[in-house]
Amino acid sequence: MLVLWCPDWPAVAAAVGGVSVDQPVGVFSANRVVACNAVARRNGVRRGMRRRDAQSNCPELAVFAADDGRDARLFEAVARAVEGLVVGVEVVRPGLVAVPVDGAAGYFGGEHALVERLLDEVAAAAGVECQVGVAEGLFAATLAARCGGEFVEPGRAADFLAALPVTELDQPGADRAELVDLLRRLGLKTLGAFAALSERDVANRFGSAGLLAHRLARGRSERPPLRRRPPPELTLAEEFDPVVERVDVAAFLAKGLATRFCAALAGHGLACTRLGIYAVTEDGEHLGRAWRCAEPLTPAGVADRVRWQFEGWLRAAPGQRPTSGVVRLRLEPEEVVEGRSLQLDLWRNGGSDEDDRRAARAFVRVQGLLGPEGVVTPVLDGGRDPAGQVRLVPWGDPRERTTPPDATWPGRLPSPSPATVLVRPVPAQVFDDGGRAVGITERDQLTSPPSRLTIAGGAGREVVAWAGPWPLMGDRRRPGPRRARLQLVLAGEGDEPPEAVLLHCAGTENPLWTVEGVYD
């Protein structure tokens, strides 16, 4: 894969036609810097910086608002210049295009000759500087371009990525900031350190999002290939009467088309990762562009790309835009993945759009069928044990804590909580080295160190470590057996790793042990 990257593209696009090349430029969204040029960085401006701090460091900073439509419209000239030399151009996002390198490299006499032609063509046609990287896979090729234009030999992508910082996983649009921050706090500073973990451990600790990032860190593609041709009926075509000549009209129509397009894919258990957008004008001109995405496209993502593409077509420079309006639009899923690869959030942090309202309406309908207790949401609250620290609140009721955050609970289990809390505790027995049953004394201590554990009458397992006990501080004025909790680490069976469990004990002379939870 060959990737052509235009550094700081949002800042470059914002400055077109009104700012000199030696003036610092910053692009802001929600009062924070989302992009800036090299001149601004030399004056102390950084991505994520507040506007007040950025202007304090660089008073002459030219301030622009983020505008995806502007970025896409101006980037169309770059994509068109690349398309003049190489077929199969895919726009990843404004500022980044990818093309398959094999055929074009053979035609132009090698990868280096192809890159030189591309750099000259883009500079002449669009007047912007860019960097080109070549590697196996979109992620590695993108980082090769960002590193100054690297040519990574086949089979060496993992070696190239190993030394790069793990922060490179947080590419624009990937939404991996929390994952990257967690990896850094765990001491995994480089992509190589993250790639050295086993897939099983990554899946257990970080889930599907972490597993995808792990594949990228190992130099593999975003997902395993799916050798399946999308059914032809999934292509969505629409005729327009009157013709579409304005971007705002195209954006309005794109929302309905995107919803129908994604619904048809979902009906076949598929999701789109490479979207072809093709149009025919009233004068018979044929327009087309492919958009590649690392994550499966949602209806909002499809609508955004259609709008961006119309920005590029209808607002291009004179001589490059179509001579008439669009009469036919076709959305084609050129690459798909199985629907199980697409797992969207039920609602987003800081919920903003129709997804939140649709979820809320669905919950209210279910409550109408099953009653208010039919839909509940968990609230972390006070308590000594994992089950008691979660309170279920009916949907629509205030989700507030009943205890202050700093409340103390004598005998409370230390973090982390068990990964699995059993609904029905399983009976168990704890023995010491001499085969005697272990219990709890009047002073809330173990009668002897635990050595073996049997669960539900099964074979005994060796205890390699233990912690506790943590007494349950009930009302001492009421009679009843002494109760406490104990953590045990059991030796692994065969090649299995050690296992940790949480036990509950009731009684002193004839203790009754049960397994309440299991730790990962």
Coordinates of C-alpha atoms in Angstrom, one line a residue:
M1 CA 0.0 0.0 0.0
L2 CA 1.2 3.5 -0.9
V3 CA 0.0 6.4 1.3
L4 CA 0.3 10.0 0.4
W5 CA -0.1 12.3 3.4
C6 CA -0.4 16.1 3.4
P7 CA 0.8 17.2 6.9
D8 CA -1.5 19.6 8.9
W9 CA -4.1 19.5 6.1
P10 CA -6.9 21.2 8.1
A11 CA -4.5 24.1 8.8
V12 CA -3.3 24.1 5.2
A13 CA -6.9 24.1 3.9
A14 CA -8.0 26.9 6.3
A15 CA -5.1 29.1 5.2
V16 CA -5.8 28.8 1.4
G17 CA -6.3 32.2 -0.2
G18 CA -6.0 34.4 2.9
V19 CA -2.9 33.7 5.0
S20 CA 0.8 33.8 4.0
V21 CA 2.9 30.7 4.3
D22 CA 5.0 32.2 7.1
Q23 CA 2.1 33.0 9.4
P24 CA 1.1 30.7 12.2
V25 CA -2.3 29.0 11.7
G26 CA -4.5 27.1 14.2
V27 CA -7.7 25.3 13.6
F28 CA -10.0 25.0 16.6
S29 CA -13.0 22.9 17.6
A30 CA -14.7 23.3 21.0
N31 CA -12.1 25.9 21.9
R32 CA -9.2 23.5 21.5
V33 CA -6.5 23.1 18.8
V34 CA -7.2 20.3 16.4
A35 CA -4.6 21.2 13.9
C36 CA -1.8 23.8 13.4
N37 CA 1.0 24.4 11.0
A38 CA 4.7 24.1 11.6
V39 CA 5.1 27.9 12.2
A40 CA 2.6 27.7 15.0
R41 CA 4.3 24.7 16.5
R42 CA 7.6 26.6 16.6
N43 CA 5.8 29.2 18.6
G44 CA 4.6 26.7 21.2
V45 CA 1.1 25.8 19.8
R46 CA 0.2 22.1 20.2
R47 CA -2.8 19.9 19.4
G48 CA -5.3 19.8 22.3
M49 CA -4.2 23.1 23.7
R50 CA -6.9 25.6 24.8
R51 CA -7.4 28.6 22.6
R52 CA -6.4 31.0 25.4
D53 CA -3.1 29.2 26.0
A54 CA -2.4 28.9 22.3
Q55 CA -2.9 32.7 21.7
S56 CA -0.9 33.4 24.8
N57 CA 2.1 31.5 23.4
C58 CA 1.6 32.9 19.9
P59 CA -0.4 36.2 19.8
E60 CA -0.2 36.4 16.0
L61 CA -1.9 33.1 15.5
A62 CA -4.5 33.1 12.8
V63 CA -7.6 31.4 14.2
F64 CA -10.0 29.2 12.1
A65 CA -12.9 27.0 13.0
A66 CA -12.8 23.3 12.0
D67 CA -14.7 22.6 8.8
D68 CA -14.8 19.1 7.4
G69 CA -16.5 20.3 4.2
R70 CA -13.7 22.8 3.5
D71 CA -11.0 20.2 4.1
A72 CA -12.7 17.7 1.7
R73 CA -13.4 20.3 -1.0
L74 CA -9.8 21.5 -1.2
F75 CA -8.4 18.0 -0.9
E76 CA -10.2 17.0 -4.1
A77 CA -7.5 18.7 -6.1
V78 CA -4.9 16.5 -4.5
A79 CA -6.9 13.3 -5.0
R80 CA -7.5 14.2 -8.6
A81 CA -3.7 14.7 -9.1
V82 CA -2.9 11.3 -7.7
E83 CA -5.7 9.7 -9.8
G84 CA -4.1 11.1 -12.9
L85 CA -1.2 8.8 -12.4
V86 CA -2.5 5.8 -10.4
V87 CA -5.8 4.0 -10.6
G88 CA -7.7 2.8 -7.5
V89 CA -7.3 5.9 -5.4
E90 CA -9.0 5.7 -2.0
V91 CA -9.5 8.7 0.2
V92 CA -9.0 7.7 3.8
R93 CA -9.8 11.2 5.1
P94 CA -9.1 14.7 3.8
G95 CA -5.3 14.9 3.8
L96 CA -4.6 11.2 3.3
V97 CA -5.0 9.0 0.3
A98 CA -4.0 5.4 -0.3
V99 CA -3.4 3.5 -3.5
P100 CA -2.2 -0.1 -4.3
V101 CA 1.4 0.1 -5.3
D102 CA 2.2 -3.0 -7.2
G103 CA 0.8 -2.2 -10.7
A104 CA 1.7 1.4 -10.7
A105 CA 5.3 0.7 -9.5
G106 CA 5.8 -1.7 -12.3
Y107 CA 4.5 0.8 -14.8
F108 CA 6.7 3.7 -13.7
G109 CA 9.9 1.6 -13.1
G110 CA 9.8 1.0 -9.4
E111 CA 8.4 2.5 -6.2
H112 CA 10.9 5.3 -5.9
A113 CA 10.2 6.5 -9.4
L114 CA 6.5 6.4 -8.7
V115 CA 6.9 8.4 -5.5
E116 CA 8.9 11.1 -7.3
R117 CA 6.3 11.4 -10.0
L118 CA 3.5 11.7 -7.4
L119 CA 5.3 14.4 -5.4
D120 CA 5.9 16.4 -8.6
E121 CA 2.4 16.0 -9.8
V122 CA 0.7 17.0 -6.5
A123 CA 3.0 20.0 -6.1
A124 CA 2.3 21.2 -9.6
A125 CA -1.5 20.5 -9.6
A126 CA -2.4 21.4 -6.0
G127 CA 0.5 23.5 -4.8
V128 CA 0.9 21.6 -1.6
E129 CA 3.8 19.6 -0.1
C130 CA 3.2 15.9 0.9
Q131 CA 5.0 12.9 2.2
V132 CA 4.7 9.3 0.8
G133 CA 5.2 6.0 2.6
V134 CA 5.1 2.5 1.3
A135 CA 4.4 -0.6 3.5
E136 CA 2.2 -3.6 4.0
G137 CA -1.2 -2.4 5.3
L138 CA -2.8 1.0 5.6
F139 CA -1.7 1.6 9.2
A140 CA 2.0 0.9 8.6
A141 CA 2.0 2.8 5.3
T142 CA 0.4 5.8 7.0
L143 CA 3.1 5.8 9.7
A144 CA 5.8 5.4 7.1
A145 CA 4.6 8.5 5.4
R146 CA 4.4 10.4 8.7
C147 CA 8.0 9.4 9.5
G148 CA 9.3 11.3 6.5
G149 CA 8.6 8.9 3.7
E150 CA 9.8 5.4 4.6
F151 CA 9.9 2.4 2.2
V152 CA 9.3 -0.6 4.4
E153 CA 10.3 -3.9 2.8
P154 CA 7.7 -6.7 2.5
G155 CA 7.5 -8.7 5.7
R156 CA 9.2 -6.0 7.8
A157 CA 6.2 -3.9 8.9
A158 CA 6.3 -5.3 12.4
D159 CA 10.0 -4.4 12.8
F160 CA 9.4 -0.9 11.5
L161 CA 6.5 -0.3 13.9
A162 CA 8.2 -1.8 17.0
A163 CA 10.2 1.3 17.9
L164 CA 7.4 3.8 17.4
P165 CA 5.6 5.2 20.4
V166 CA 2.3 3.6 21.4
T167 CA 0.6 7.0 21.0
E168 CA 0.6 6.4 17.2
L169 CA -2.4 4.1 17.7
D170 CA -4.5 7.2 18.3
Q171 CA -4.9 8.2 14.7
P172 CA -7.6 10.8 13.7
G173 CA -11.0 9.2 13.8
A174 CA -9.8 6.1 15.6
D175 CA -10.9 7.2 19.1
R176 CA -8.2 5.3 21.0
A177 CA -7.1 8.0 23.4
E178 CA -8.3 6.1 26.5
L179 CA -6.7 2.9 25.3
V180 CA -3.4 4.6 24.6
D181 CA -3.4 6.3 28.0
L182 CA -4.1 3.0 29.7
L183 CA -1.2 1.3 27.8
R184 CA 1.2 4.0 28.8
R185 CA 0.2 3.8 32.4
L186 CA 0.8 0.0 32.2
G187 CA 4.3 0.7 31.0
L188 CA 3.8 -0.2 27.4
K189 CA 5.5 2.7 25.8
T190 CA 6.1 1.4 22.3
L191 CA 4.1 -0.5 19.7
G192 CA 6.6 -3.3 20.0
A193 CA 6.0 -3.7 23.7
F194 CA 2.2 -3.9 23.0
A195 CA 2.7 -6.3 20.1
A196 CA 4.7 -8.7 22.4
L197 CA 1.6 -9.4 24.4
S198 CA -0.4 -12.5 23.5
E199 CA -3.7 -12.1 21.7
R200 CA -5.5 -14.0 24.5
D201 CA -4.3 -11.6 27.2
V202 CA -5.1 -8.6 25.0
A203 CA -8.6 -9.8 24.3
N204 CA -9.3 -10.6 28.0
R205 CA -8.0 -7.2 29.2
F206 CA -8.9 -4.7 26.5
G207 CA -11.7 -6.3 24.5
S208 CA -12.3 -6.1 20.8
A209 CA -11.0 -2.5 20.5
G210 CA -7.7 -3.5 22.1
L211 CA -7.5 -6.6 19.9
L212 CA -7.8 -4.5 16.7
A213 CA -5.1 -2.1 18.0
H214 CA -2.9 -5.1 18.8
R215 CA -3.3 -6.4 15.2
L216 CA -2.1 -3.0 13.9
A217 CA 0.8 -2.9 16.3
R218 CA 1.9 -6.3 14.9
G219 CA 1.9 -5.0 11.4
R220 CA -1.2 -6.8 10.3
S221 CA -4.3 -5.4 8.6
E222 CA -7.2 -4.0 10.6
R223 CA -9.1 -7.2 10.3
P224 CA -8.7 -10.6 8.7
P225 CA -9.7 -10.6 5.0
L226 CA -13.3 -11.5 4.2
R227 CA -13.3 -13.2 0.8
R228 CA -16.9 -12.4 0.0
R229 CA -18.3 -10.4 -2.8
P230 CA -21.2 -8.1 -1.7
P231 CA -24.5 -9.0 -3.3
P232 CA -25.3 -6.6 -6.2
E233 CA -28.6 -5.6 -4.7
L234 CA -26.8 -3.9 -1.8
T235 CA -25.7 -1.1 -4.2
L236 CA -28.0 1.8 -3.7
A237 CA -28.9 4.1 -6.6
E238 CA -31.0 7.2 -6.5
E239 CA -32.4 9.5 -9.3
F240 CA -32.8 13.2 -8.5
D241 CA -35.4 15.5 -10.0
P242 CA -34.7 18.3 -9.8
V243 CA -31.0 17.9 -10.2
V244 CA -28.7 18.5 -7.2
E245 CA -26.6 21.6 -7.6
R246 CA -26.0 22.6 -4.0
V247 CA -24.0 21.0 -1.2
D248 CA -26.7 21.6 1.5
V249 CA -29.3 19.8 -0.6
A250 CA -26.9 16.9 -1.2
A251 CA -26.2 16.7 2.6
F252 CA -29.9 16.6 3.4
L253 CA -30.6 13.8 0.8
A254 CA -27.5 11.9 2.0
K255 CA -28.9 11.3 5.5
G256 CA -31.9 9.3 4.2
L257 CA -29.7 7.4 1.6
A258 CA -27.1 6.5 4.3
T259 CA -29.8 5.1 6.6
R260 CA -31.3 2.9 3.8
F261 CA -27.8 1.8 2.6
C262 CA -26.6 0.7 6.1
A263 CA -30.0 -1.0 6.8
A264 CA -29.7 -3.1 3.7
L265 CA -26.2 -4.2 4.6
A266 CA -27.3 -5.0 8.2
G267 CA -30.0 -7.1 6.8
H268 CA -27.4 -9.3 5.2
G269 CA -25.2 -9.3 8.3
L270 CA -22.6 -7.0 6.8
A271 CA -21.0 -3.6 7.3
C272 CA -19.1 -1.4 4.9
T273 CA -15.4 -0.5 5.2
R274 CA -14.8 0.8 1.7
L275 CA -17.5 2.9 0.2
G276 CA -17.7 3.9 -3.5
I277 CA -19.5 7.1 -4.3
Y278 CA -20.4 7.5 -8.0
A279 CA -22.5 10.2 -9.6
V280 CA -23.7 11.1 -13.1
T281 CA -24.4 14.8 -14.1
E282 CA -27.1 16.1 -16.3
D283 CA -24.6 16.5 -19.1
G284 CA -23.5 12.9 -18.8
E285 CA -20.3 13.4 -16.8
H286 CA -19.3 10.5 -14.6
L287 CA -17.8 11.3 -11.2
G288 CA -16.5 8.7 -8.7
R289 CA -14.4 8.3 -5.6
A290 CA -13.7 5.5 -3.1
W291 CA -13.5 6.2 0.7
R292 CA -11.6 3.6 2.8
C293 CA -12.3 3.5 6.6
A294 CA -10.5 1.6 9.3
E295 CA -13.8 1.1 11.2
P296 CA -17.1 -0.1 9.7
L297 CA -19.2 2.8 8.5
T298 CA -22.3 3.9 10.4
P299 CA -25.2 5.9 8.7
A300 CA -23.7 9.1 10.0
G301 CA -20.3 8.1 8.6
V302 CA -21.8 7.4 5.2
A303 CA -23.7 10.7 5.1
D304 CA -20.5 12.6 6.1
R305 CA -18.5 11.1 3.2
V306 CA -21.2 11.8 0.7
R307 CA -21.4 15.4 1.9
W308 CA -17.6 15.8 1.8
Q309 CA -17.5 14.3 -1.7
F310 CA -20.2 16.7 -3.0
E311 CA -18.2 19.5 -1.4
G312 CA -15.2 18.5 -3.5
W313 CA -17.3 18.1 -6.7
L314 CA -19.6 21.1 -6.6
R315 CA -17.2 23.7 -5.0
A316 CA -14.1 22.8 -6.9
A317 CA -12.2 25.5 -8.9
P318 CA -13.6 26.6 -12.2
G319 CA -12.7 24.2 -14.9
Q320 CA -12.5 21.3 -12.4
R321 CA -16.1 21.2 -11.2
P322 CA -18.9 19.5 -13.2
T323 CA -20.7 21.6 -15.8
S324 CA -24.2 20.6 -14.5
G325 CA -26.0 19.3 -11.5
V326 CA -26.0 15.6 -10.4
V327 CA -29.0 13.6 -11.6
R328 CA -28.0 10.1 -10.3
L329 CA -26.0 9.0 -7.3
R330 CA -24.8 5.4 -6.6
L331 CA -23.5 4.1 -3.2
E332 CA -21.6 0.9 -3.7
P333 CA -20.1 -1.3 -0.8
E334 CA -16.8 -2.2 -2.4
E335 CA -15.5 -3.9 0.8
V336 CA -17.5 -5.3 3.6
V337 CA -16.9 -7.2 6.9
E338 CA -19.2 -9.5 8.8
G339 CA -21.7 -7.8 10.9
R340 CA -20.2 -9.2 14.1
S341 CA -17.2 -7.0 13.4
L342 CA -19.4 -4.0 14.0
Q343 CA -20.3 -3.3 17.6
L344 CA -21.6 0.2 18.2
D345 CA -22.0 1.9 21.6
L346 CA -25.6 1.8 22.8
W347 CA -25.1 5.5 23.5
R348 CA -22.2 7.8 23.3
N349 CA -20.4 9.7 26.0
G350 CA -22.0 13.1 26.2
G351 CA -24.9 11.7 24.1
S352 CA -25.6 14.0 21.3
D353 CA -27.7 12.6 18.5
E354 CA -30.5 10.5 17.3
D355 CA -28.9 7.3 18.7
D356 CA -29.5 8.4 22.3
R357 CA -33.1 9.4 21.6
R358 CA -33.9 6.1 19.8
A359 CA -32.4 4.1 22.8
A360 CA -34.5 6.1 25.3
R361 CA -37.7 5.6 23.3
A362 CA -37.0 1.9 23.1
F363 CA -36.4 1.7 26.9
V364 CA -39.7 3.5 27.6
R365 CA -41.6 1.1 25.3
V366 CA -40.1 -1.9 27.1
Q367 CA -41.1 -0.4 30.5
G368 CA -44.6 0.0 29.2
L369 CA -44.7 -3.8 28.5
L370 CA -42.8 -5.0 31.6
G371 CA -43.2 -2.3 34.1
P372 CA -40.8 0.3 35.5
E373 CA -38.4 -2.4 36.9
G374 CA -38.2 -4.0 33.4
V375 CA -35.3 -1.7 32.4
V376 CA -32.7 -0.8 34.9
T377 CA -29.2 0.8 34.8
P378 CA -26.4 0.1 37.3
V379 CA -25.1 2.7 39.7
L380 CA -21.8 2.3 41.6
D381 CA -22.6 2.9 45.3
G382 CA -21.2 2.1 48.7
G383 CA -20.8 -1.4 50.2
R384 CA -18.3 -4.0 51.4
D385 CA -18.7 -6.6 48.7
P386 CA -18.8 -6.4 44.9
A387 CA -22.5 -7.3 44.6
G388 CA -23.4 -4.7 47.2
Q389 CA -21.5 -1.9 45.5
V390 CA -23.8 -1.9 42.5
R391 CA -27.4 -0.6 42.8
L392 CA -29.9 -1.1 39.9
V393 CA -32.1 2.0 39.2
P394 CA -35.2 1.9 37.0
W395 CA -34.7 3.8 33.7
G396 CA -35.8 7.4 34.0
D397 CA -35.2 7.6 37.8
P398 CA -32.3 9.8 39.1
R399 CA -29.0 7.8 39.0
E400 CA -27.5 9.2 42.2
R401 CA -25.4 7.7 44.9
T402 CA -27.0 7.1 48.2
T403 CA -23.7 7.3 50.1
P404 CA -21.0 10.0 49.8
P405 CA -18.0 9.0 47.6
D406 CA -15.6 9.3 50.6
A407 CA -17.6 7.1 52.9
T408 CA -15.6 4.4 54.7
W409 CA -16.7 0.8 54.9
P410 CA -14.7 -1.3 57.5
G411 CA -13.9 -4.7 56.0
R412 CA -14.5 -3.5 52.4
L413 CA -12.6 -5.6 49.8
P414 CA -9.7 -3.9 48.2
S415 CA -9.6 -3.2 44.4
P416 CA -9.9 -4.8 41.9
S417 CA -13.3 -6.4 42.3
P418 CA -13.8 -9.9 41.0
A419 CA -14.4 -10.1 37.2
T420 CA -17.3 -12.6 37.8
V421 CA -19.6 -12.4 40.8
L422 CA -21.6 -15.6 41.1
V423 CA -25.4 -15.2 41.5
R424 CA -25.5 -18.5 43.4
P425 CA -22.4 -19.1 45.6
V426 CA -20.8 -22.5 45.2
P427 CA -20.0 -24.6 48.4
A428 CA -16.3 -25.2 49.1
Q429 CA -13.9 -26.4 51.8
V430 CA -10.6 -24.9 52.9
F431 CA -7.9 -27.1 54.6
D432 CA -4.5 -26.4 56.1
D433 CA -1.3 -28.5 55.7
G434 CA -2.5 -31.1 58.2
G435 CA -5.9 -31.6 56.5
R436 CA -7.8 -29.7 59.1
A437 CA -10.7 -27.4 58.2
V438 CA -9.7 -23.7 58.3
G439 CA -12.2 -21.4 60.1
I440 CA -12.4 -17.9 61.6
T441 CA -11.5 -17.1 65.2
E442 CA -13.4 -14.8 67.5
R443 CA -10.7 -12.2 66.7
D444 CA -11.5 -12.4 63.0
Q445 CA -8.3 -14.3 62.1
L446 CA -7.8 -17.6 60.3
T447 CA -7.4 -20.7 62.5
S448 CA -4.5 -21.8 60.3
P449 CA -2.9 -20.9 57.0
P450 CA -4.9 -22.3 54.0
S451 CA -3.2 -25.0 51.9
R452 CA -5.9 -26.7 49.8
L453 CA -9.3 -25.8 48.4
T454 CA -12.0 -28.1 47.2
I455 CA -15.0 -26.7 45.3
A456 CA -18.4 -28.5 45.2
G457 CA -16.8 -31.7 46.3
G458 CA -14.3 -31.8 43.4
A459 CA -10.5 -32.5 43.5
G460 CA -8.5 -30.4 45.9
R461 CA -6.4 -27.6 44.5
E462 CA -3.2 -26.2 46.0
V463 CA -3.3 -22.7 47.4
V464 CA -0.2 -20.7 46.4
A465 CA -1.2 -17.3 47.9
W466 CA -3.9 -15.8 50.0
A467 CA -5.1 -12.5 51.5
G468 CA -7.5 -11.6 54.2
P469 CA -9.7 -12.3 56.0
W470 CA -11.9 -9.3 55.7
P471 CA -14.6 -9.5 58.5
L472 CA -18.2 -8.5 57.7
M473 CA -18.9 -5.9 60.3
G474 CA -22.5 -6.5 61.1
D475 CA -24.5 -5.6 64.2
R476 CA -22.5 -7.2 67.1
R477 CA -25.5 -7.0 69.4
R478 CA -27.4 -9.6 67.3
P479 CA -26.4 -13.2 67.6
G480 CA -25.0 -15.1 64.6
P481 CA -21.9 -16.8 63.2
R482 CA -18.8 -14.8 62.5
R483 CA -18.5 -14.0 58.8
A484 CA -15.6 -12.9 56.7
R485 CA -14.2 -13.0 53.1
L486 CA -10.9 -14.5 51.9
Q487 CA -9.0 -14.2 48.6
L488 CA -7.1 -17.3 47.4
V489 CA -4.8 -17.9 44.4
L490 CA -5.0 -21.5 43.2
A491 CA -2.2 -23.3 41.3
G492 CA -3.0 -23.8 37.6
E493 CA -4.1 -27.2 36.3
G494 CA -1.7 -28.4 33.5
D495 CA -0.8 -25.5 31.2
E496 CA -3.5 -23.3 32.6
P497 CA -2.5 -20.1 34.5
P498 CA -3.2 -19.7 38.2
E499 CA -6.8 -18.8 39.2
A500 CA -7.9 -16.4 41.9
V501 CA -11.2 -16.8 43.8
L502 CA -13.2 -14.9 46.5
L503 CA -14.5 -17.0 49.3
H504 CA -17.1 -16.3 52.0
C505 CA -16.9 -18.0 55.4
A506 CA -19.6 -18.2 58.1
G507 CA -19.0 -19.8 61.5
T508 CA -16.0 -20.6 63.6
E509 CA -16.1 -24.2 64.8
N510 CA -17.9 -25.7 61.7
P511 CA -17.1 -23.1 59.1
L512 CA -19.3 -22.9 56.0
W513 CA -17.2 -21.8 52.9
T514 CA -18.7 -20.7 49.6
V515 CA -17.1 -19.3 46.4
E516 CA -18.6 -15.9 45.7
G517 CA -16.5 -14.6 42.8
V518 CA -13.7 -15.3 40.4
Y519 CA -10.8 -13.0 39.3
D520 CA -9.3 -12.8 35.8

